[in-house]
PDB file of C-alpha atoms in Angstrom:
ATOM      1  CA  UNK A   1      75.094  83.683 109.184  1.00 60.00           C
ATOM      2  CA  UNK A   2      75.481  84.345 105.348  1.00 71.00           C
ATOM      3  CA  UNK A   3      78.284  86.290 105.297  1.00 92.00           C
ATOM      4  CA  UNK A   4      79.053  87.392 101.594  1.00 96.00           C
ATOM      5  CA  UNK A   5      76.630  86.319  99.062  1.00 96.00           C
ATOM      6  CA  UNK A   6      77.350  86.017  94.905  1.00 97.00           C
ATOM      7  CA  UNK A   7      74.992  85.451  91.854  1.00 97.00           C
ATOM      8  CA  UNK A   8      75.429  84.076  89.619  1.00 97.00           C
ATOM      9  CA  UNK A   9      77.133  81.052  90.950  1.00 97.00           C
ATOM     10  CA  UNK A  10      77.809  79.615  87.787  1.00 97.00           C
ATOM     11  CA  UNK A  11      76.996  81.651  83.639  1.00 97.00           C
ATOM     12  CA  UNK A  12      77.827  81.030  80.079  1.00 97.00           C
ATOM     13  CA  UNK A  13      77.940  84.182  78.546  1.00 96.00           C
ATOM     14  CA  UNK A  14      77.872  85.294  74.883  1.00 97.00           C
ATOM     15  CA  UNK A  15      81.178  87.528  73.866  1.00 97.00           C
ATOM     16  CA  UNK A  16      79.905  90.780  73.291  1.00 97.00           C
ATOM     17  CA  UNK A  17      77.092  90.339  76.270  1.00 97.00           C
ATOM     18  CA  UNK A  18      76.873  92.490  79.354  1.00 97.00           C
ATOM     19  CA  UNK A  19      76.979  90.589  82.719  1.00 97.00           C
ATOM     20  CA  UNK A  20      76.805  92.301  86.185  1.00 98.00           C
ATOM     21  CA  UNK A  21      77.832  90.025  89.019  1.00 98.00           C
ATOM     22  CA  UNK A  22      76.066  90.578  92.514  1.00 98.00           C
ATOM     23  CA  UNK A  23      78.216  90.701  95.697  1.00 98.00           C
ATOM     24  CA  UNK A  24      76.299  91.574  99.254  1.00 97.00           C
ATOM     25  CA  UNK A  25      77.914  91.093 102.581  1.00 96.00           C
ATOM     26  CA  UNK A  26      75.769  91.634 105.670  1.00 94.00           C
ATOM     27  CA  UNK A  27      78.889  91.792 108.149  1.00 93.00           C
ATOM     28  CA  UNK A  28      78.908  95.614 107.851  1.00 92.00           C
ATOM     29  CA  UNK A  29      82.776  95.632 106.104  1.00 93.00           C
ATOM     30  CA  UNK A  30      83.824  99.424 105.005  1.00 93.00           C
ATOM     31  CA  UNK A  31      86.038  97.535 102.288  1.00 94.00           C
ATOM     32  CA  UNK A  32      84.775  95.251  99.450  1.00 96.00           C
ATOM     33  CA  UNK A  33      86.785  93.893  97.147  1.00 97.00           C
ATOM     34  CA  UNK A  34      86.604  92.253  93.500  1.00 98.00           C
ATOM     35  CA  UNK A  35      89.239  89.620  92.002  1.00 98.00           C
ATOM     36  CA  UNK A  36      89.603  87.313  89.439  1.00 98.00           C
ATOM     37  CA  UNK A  37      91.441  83.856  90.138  1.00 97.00           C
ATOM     38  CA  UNK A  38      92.807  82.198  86.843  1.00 95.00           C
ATOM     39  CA  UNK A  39      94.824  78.605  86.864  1.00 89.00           C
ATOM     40  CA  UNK A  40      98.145  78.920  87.752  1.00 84.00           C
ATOM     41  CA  UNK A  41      97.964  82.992  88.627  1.00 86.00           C
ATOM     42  CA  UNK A  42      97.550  84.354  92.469  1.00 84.00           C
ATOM     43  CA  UNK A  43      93.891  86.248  93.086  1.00 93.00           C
ATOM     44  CA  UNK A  44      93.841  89.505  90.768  1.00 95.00           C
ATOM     45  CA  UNK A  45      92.300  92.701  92.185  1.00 95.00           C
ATOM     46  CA  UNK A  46      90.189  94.342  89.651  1.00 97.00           C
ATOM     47  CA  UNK A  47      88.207  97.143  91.950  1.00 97.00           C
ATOM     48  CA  UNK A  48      88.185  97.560  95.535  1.00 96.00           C
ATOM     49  CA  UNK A  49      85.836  99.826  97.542  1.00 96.00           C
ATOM     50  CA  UNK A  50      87.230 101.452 100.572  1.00 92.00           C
ATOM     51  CA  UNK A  51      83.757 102.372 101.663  1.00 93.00           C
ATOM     52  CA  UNK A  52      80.292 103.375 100.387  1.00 95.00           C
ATOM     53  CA  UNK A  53      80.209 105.734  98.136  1.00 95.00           C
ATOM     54  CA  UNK A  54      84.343 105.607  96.642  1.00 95.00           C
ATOM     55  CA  UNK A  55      85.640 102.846  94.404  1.00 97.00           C
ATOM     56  CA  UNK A  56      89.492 102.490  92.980  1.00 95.00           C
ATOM     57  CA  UNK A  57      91.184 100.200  90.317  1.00 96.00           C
ATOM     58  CA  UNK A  58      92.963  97.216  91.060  1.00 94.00           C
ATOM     59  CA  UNK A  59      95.708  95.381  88.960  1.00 92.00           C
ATOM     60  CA  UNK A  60      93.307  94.170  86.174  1.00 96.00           C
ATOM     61  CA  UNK A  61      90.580  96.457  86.048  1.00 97.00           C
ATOM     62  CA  UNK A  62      90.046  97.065  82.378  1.00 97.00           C
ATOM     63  CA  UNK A  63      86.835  96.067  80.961  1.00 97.00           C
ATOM     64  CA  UNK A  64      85.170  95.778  84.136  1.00 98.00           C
ATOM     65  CA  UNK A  65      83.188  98.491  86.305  1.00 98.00           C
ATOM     66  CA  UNK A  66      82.346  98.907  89.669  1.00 98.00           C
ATOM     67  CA  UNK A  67      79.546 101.028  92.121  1.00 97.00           C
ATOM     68  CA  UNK A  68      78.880 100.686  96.039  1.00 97.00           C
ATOM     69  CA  UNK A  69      75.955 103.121  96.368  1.00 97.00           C
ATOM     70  CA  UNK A  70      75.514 101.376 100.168  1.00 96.00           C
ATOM     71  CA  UNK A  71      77.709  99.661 102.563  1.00 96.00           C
ATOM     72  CA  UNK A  72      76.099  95.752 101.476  1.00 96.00           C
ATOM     73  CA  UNK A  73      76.392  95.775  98.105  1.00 97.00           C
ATOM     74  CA  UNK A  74      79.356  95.963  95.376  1.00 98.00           C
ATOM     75  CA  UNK A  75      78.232  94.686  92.467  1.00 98.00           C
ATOM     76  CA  UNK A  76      81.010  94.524  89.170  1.00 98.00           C
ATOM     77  CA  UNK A  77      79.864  95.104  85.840  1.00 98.00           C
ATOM     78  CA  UNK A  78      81.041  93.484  82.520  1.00 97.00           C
ATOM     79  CA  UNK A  79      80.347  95.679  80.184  1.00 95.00           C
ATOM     80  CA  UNK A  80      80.983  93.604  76.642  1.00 97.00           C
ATOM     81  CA  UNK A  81      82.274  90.527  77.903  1.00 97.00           C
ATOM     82  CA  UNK A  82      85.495  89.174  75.976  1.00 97.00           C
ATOM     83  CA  UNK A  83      86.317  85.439  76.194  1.00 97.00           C
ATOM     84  CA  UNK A  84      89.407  86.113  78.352  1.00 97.00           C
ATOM     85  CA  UNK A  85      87.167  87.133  80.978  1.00 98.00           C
ATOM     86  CA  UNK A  86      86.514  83.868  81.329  1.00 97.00           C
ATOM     87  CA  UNK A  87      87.566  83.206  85.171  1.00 98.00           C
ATOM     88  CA  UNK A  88      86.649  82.497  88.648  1.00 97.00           C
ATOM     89  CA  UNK A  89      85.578  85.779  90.423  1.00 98.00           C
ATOM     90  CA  UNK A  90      85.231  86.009  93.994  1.00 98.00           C
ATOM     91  CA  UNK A  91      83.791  89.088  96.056  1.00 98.00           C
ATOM     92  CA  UNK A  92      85.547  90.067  99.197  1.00 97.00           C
ATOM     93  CA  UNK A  93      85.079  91.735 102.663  1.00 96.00           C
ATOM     94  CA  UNK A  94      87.427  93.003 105.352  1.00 93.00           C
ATOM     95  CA  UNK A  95      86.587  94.946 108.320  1.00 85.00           C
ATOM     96  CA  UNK A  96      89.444  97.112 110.574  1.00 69.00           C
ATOM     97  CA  UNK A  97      88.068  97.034 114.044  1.00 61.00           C
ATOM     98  CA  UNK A  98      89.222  94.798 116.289  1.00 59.00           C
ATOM     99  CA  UNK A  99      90.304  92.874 113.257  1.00 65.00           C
ATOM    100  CA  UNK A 100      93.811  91.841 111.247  1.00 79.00           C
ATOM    101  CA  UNK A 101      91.595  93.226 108.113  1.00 82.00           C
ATOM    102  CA  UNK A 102      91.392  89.741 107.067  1.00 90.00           C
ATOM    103  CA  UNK A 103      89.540  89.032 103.892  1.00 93.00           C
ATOM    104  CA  UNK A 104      86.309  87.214 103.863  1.00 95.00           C
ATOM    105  CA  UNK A 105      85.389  85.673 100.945  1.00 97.00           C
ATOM    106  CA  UNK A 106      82.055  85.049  99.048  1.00 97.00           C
ATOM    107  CA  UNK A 107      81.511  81.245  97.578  1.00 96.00           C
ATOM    108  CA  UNK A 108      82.744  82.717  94.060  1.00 97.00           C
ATOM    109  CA  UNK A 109      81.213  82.961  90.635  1.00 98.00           C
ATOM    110  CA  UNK A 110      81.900  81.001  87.671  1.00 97.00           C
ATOM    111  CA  UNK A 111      81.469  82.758  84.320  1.00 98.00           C
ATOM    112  CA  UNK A 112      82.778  81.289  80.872  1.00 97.00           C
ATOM    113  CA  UNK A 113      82.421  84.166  77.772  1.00 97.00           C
ATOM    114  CA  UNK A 114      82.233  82.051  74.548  1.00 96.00           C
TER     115      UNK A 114
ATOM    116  CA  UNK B   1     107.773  94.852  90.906  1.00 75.00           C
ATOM    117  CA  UNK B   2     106.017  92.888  93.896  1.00 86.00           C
ATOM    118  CA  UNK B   3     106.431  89.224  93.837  1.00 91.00           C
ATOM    119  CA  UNK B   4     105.356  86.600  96.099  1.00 95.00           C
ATOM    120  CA  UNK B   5     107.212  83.042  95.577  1.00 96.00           C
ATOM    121  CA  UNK B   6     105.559  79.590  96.509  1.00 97.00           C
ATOM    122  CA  UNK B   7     106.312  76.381  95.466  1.00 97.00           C
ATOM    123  CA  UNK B   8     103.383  75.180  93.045  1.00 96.00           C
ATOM    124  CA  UNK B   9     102.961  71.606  94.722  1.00 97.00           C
ATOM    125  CA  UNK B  10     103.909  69.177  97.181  1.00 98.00           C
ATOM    126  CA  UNK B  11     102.686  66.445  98.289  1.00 98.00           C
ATOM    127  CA  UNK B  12     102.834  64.338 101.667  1.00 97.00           C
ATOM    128  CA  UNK B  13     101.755  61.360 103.576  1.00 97.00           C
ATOM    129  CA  UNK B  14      99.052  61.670 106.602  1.00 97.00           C
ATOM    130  CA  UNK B  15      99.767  61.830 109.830  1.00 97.00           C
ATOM    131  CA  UNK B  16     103.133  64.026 108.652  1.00 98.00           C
ATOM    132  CA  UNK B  17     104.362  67.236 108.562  1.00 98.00           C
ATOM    133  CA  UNK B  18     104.883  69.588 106.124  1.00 98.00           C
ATOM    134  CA  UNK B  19     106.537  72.744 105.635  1.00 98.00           C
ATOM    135  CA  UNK B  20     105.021  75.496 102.931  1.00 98.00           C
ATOM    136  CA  UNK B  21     107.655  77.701 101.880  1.00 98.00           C
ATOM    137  CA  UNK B  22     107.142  81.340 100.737  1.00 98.00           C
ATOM    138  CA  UNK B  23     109.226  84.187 100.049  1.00 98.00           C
ATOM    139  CA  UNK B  24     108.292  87.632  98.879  1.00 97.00           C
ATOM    140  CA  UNK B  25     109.229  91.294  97.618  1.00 96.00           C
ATOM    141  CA  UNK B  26     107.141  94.297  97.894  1.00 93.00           C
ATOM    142  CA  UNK B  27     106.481  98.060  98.233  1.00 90.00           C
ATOM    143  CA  UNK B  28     107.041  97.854 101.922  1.00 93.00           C
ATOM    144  CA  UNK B  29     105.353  94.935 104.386  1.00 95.00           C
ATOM    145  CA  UNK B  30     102.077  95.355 106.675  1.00 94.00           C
ATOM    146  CA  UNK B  31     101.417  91.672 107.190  1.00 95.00           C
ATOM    147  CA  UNK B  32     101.173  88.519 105.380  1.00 97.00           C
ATOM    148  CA  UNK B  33      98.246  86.025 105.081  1.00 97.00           C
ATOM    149  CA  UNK B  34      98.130  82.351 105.035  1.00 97.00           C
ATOM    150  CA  UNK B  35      94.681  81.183 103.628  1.00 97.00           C
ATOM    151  CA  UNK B  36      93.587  77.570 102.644  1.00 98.00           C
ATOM    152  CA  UNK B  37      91.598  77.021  99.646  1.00 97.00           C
ATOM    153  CA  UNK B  38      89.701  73.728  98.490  1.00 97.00           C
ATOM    154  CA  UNK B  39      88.934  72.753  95.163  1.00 94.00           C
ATOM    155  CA  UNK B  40      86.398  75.096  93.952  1.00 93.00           C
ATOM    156  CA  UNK B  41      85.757  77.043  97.609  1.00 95.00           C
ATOM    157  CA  UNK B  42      86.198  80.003  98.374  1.00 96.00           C
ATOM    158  CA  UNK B  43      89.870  81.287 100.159  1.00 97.00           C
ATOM    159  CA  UNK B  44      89.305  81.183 104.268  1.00 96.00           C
ATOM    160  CA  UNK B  45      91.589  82.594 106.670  1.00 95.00           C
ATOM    161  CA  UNK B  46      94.092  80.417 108.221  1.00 96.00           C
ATOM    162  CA  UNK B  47      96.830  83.070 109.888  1.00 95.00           C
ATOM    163  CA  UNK B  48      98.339  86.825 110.305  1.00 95.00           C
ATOM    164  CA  UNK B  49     102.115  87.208 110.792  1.00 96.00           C
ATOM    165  CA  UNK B  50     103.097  90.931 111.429  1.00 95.00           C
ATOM    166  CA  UNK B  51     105.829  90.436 113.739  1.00 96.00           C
ATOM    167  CA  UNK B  52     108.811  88.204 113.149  1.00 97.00           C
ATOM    168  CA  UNK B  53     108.436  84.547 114.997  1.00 97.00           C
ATOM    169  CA  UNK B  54     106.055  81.735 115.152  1.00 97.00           C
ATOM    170  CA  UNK B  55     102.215  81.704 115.203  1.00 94.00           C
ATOM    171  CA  UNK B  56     100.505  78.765 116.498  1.00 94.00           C
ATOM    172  CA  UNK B  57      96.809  77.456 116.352  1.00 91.00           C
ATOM    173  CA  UNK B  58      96.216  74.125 116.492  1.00 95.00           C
ATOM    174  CA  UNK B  59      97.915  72.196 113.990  1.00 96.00           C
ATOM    175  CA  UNK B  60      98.656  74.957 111.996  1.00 97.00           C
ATOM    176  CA  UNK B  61     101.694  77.148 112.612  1.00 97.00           C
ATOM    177  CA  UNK B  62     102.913  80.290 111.009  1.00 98.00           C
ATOM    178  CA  UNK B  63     106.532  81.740 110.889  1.00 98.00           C
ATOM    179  CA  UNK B  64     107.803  85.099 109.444  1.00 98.00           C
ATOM    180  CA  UNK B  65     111.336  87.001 108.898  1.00 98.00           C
ATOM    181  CA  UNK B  66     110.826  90.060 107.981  1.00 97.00           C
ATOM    182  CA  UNK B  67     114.660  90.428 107.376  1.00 96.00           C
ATOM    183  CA  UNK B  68     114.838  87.709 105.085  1.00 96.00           C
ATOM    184  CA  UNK B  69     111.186  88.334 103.142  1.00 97.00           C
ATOM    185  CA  UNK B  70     110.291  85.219 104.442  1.00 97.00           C
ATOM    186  CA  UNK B  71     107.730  83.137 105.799  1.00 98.00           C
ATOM    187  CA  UNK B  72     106.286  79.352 105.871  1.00 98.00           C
ATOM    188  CA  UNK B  73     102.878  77.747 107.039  1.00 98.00           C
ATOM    189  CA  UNK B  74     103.620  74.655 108.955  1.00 98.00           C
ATOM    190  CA  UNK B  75     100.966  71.691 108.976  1.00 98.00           C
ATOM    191  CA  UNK B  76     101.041  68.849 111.544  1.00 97.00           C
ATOM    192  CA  UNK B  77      99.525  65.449 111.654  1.00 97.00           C
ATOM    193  CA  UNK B  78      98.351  65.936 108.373  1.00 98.00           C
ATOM    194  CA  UNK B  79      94.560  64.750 107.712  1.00 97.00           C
ATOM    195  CA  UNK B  80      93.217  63.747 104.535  1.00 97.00           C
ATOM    196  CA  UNK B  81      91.192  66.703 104.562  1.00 97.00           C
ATOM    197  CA  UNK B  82      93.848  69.237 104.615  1.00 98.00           C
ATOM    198  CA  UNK B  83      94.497  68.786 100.633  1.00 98.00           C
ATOM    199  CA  UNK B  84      93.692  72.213  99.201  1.00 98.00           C
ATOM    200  CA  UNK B  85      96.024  74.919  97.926  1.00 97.00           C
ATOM    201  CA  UNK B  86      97.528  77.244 100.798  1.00 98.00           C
ATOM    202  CA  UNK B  87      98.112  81.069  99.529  1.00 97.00           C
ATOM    203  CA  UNK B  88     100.428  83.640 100.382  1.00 97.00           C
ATOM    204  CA  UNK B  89      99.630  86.776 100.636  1.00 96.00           C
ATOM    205  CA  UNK B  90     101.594  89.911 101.703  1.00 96.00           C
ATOM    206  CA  UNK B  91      99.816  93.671 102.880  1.00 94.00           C
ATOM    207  CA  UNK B  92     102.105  96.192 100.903  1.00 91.00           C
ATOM    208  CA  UNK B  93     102.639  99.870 101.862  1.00 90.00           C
ATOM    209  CA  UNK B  94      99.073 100.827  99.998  1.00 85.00           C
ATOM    210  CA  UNK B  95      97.493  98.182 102.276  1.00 85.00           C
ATOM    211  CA  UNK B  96      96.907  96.312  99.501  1.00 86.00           C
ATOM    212  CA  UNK B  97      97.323  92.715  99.687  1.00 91.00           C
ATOM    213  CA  UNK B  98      99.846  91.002  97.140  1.00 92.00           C
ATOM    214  CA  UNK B  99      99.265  87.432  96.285  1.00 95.00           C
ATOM    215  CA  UNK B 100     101.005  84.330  95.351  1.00 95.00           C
ATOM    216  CA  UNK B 101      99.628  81.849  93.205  1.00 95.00           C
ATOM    217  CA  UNK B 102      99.152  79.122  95.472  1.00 96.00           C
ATOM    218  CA  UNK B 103     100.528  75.664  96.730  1.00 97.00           C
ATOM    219  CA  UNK B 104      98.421  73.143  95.852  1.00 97.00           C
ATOM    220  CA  UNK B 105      99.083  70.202  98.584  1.00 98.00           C
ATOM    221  CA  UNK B 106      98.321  66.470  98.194  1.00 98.00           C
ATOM    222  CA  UNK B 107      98.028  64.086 101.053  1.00 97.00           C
ATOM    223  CA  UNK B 108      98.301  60.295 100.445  1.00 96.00           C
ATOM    224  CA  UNK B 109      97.066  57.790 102.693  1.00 94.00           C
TER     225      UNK B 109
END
């Protein structure tokens, strides 16, 4: 059972530098999710997807860009990478049937703009 | 604004039990999360409090007053393995969720 998957796990990124960080989920979720998680600050949404094909802004969502052409994937783009975008970014899933709409969480990835 | 309140550590011996305090403020209230995180893991789901009361499962209990924006995670007989931070998280009016920043716990042998 995989569940969400990110990659990178882990990048050192040039300021300046475009990254795009992959998120797929193969549980079938309508609603994706992107945050950031900092030291010392609660989980930051910076896009969500309600379902293929619509995305909306979160609390922090300058600077970043997001697409979900199918239900798997939700991939968010960094378009010119700043050094305070250095942070933990985890990809998220949450399903309504049946469900508390719980989020499920992929392992995270670790990016550090220099 | 929204705000969620937790405390940003505690600590406590195994075999005990502790309490994890949180209170919160938001654009209305349609749930609130408990998840446990370990050191460089990913958040997983620990409970879902819509009603006001106690939640139990296993050793882990959640309570919520809705009245008082209030809720707490309750651990018992504490294992070593249960240090990790515990977070908060609140389901406003938008159905988004709201989070707090997390309270890292420590158990000592």
């Amino acid at each position: 059972i995989a569940g969400i998957t990110q990659a990178p796990t882990s990048q050192i990124l040039a300021a300046g530098r475009r990254m795009t960080l992959r998120c797929t989920q193969d549980m079938r979720h309508n609603a994706m999710y992107w945050y950031r998680q900092d030291l010392g600050l609660g989980l930051r949404l910076i896009h969500y997807s309600n379902t293929a094909g619509t995305t909306g802004k979160g609390e922090v969502p300058d600077g970043y860009s997001v697409s979900r052409a199918n239900t798997d994937d939700f991939p968010l783009t960094l378009a010119s990478a700043v050094p305070s975008q250095t942070s933990v970014y985890f990809c998220a899933s949450s399903g309504t049937s049946g469900s508390t709409g719980e989020l499920f969480f992929g392992e995270g990835s670790r990016l550090t703009v220099l | 604004g929204q705000n969620i309140d937790q405390p940003t550590e505690m600590t406590a011996t195994e075999g005990a039990i502790v309490q994890i305090n949180c209170t919160y403020q938001t654009s209305g209230f349609n749930g609130l999360f408990w998840y446990q995180q370990h050191a460089g893991e990913a958040p997983t789901f620990l409970s879902y409090n819509v009603l006001d009361g106690l939640e139990e499962k296993g050793r882990f209990s959640s309570f919520l007053s809705r009245s008082k924006g209030y809720s707490y995670l309750l651990l018992k007989e504490l294992q070593m393995k249960d240090s990790a931070s515990y977070l908060c998280a609140v389901r406003d009016s938008n159905y988004q969720l709201i989070w707090g920043a997390g309270t890292k716990l420590i158990i000592k042998p």
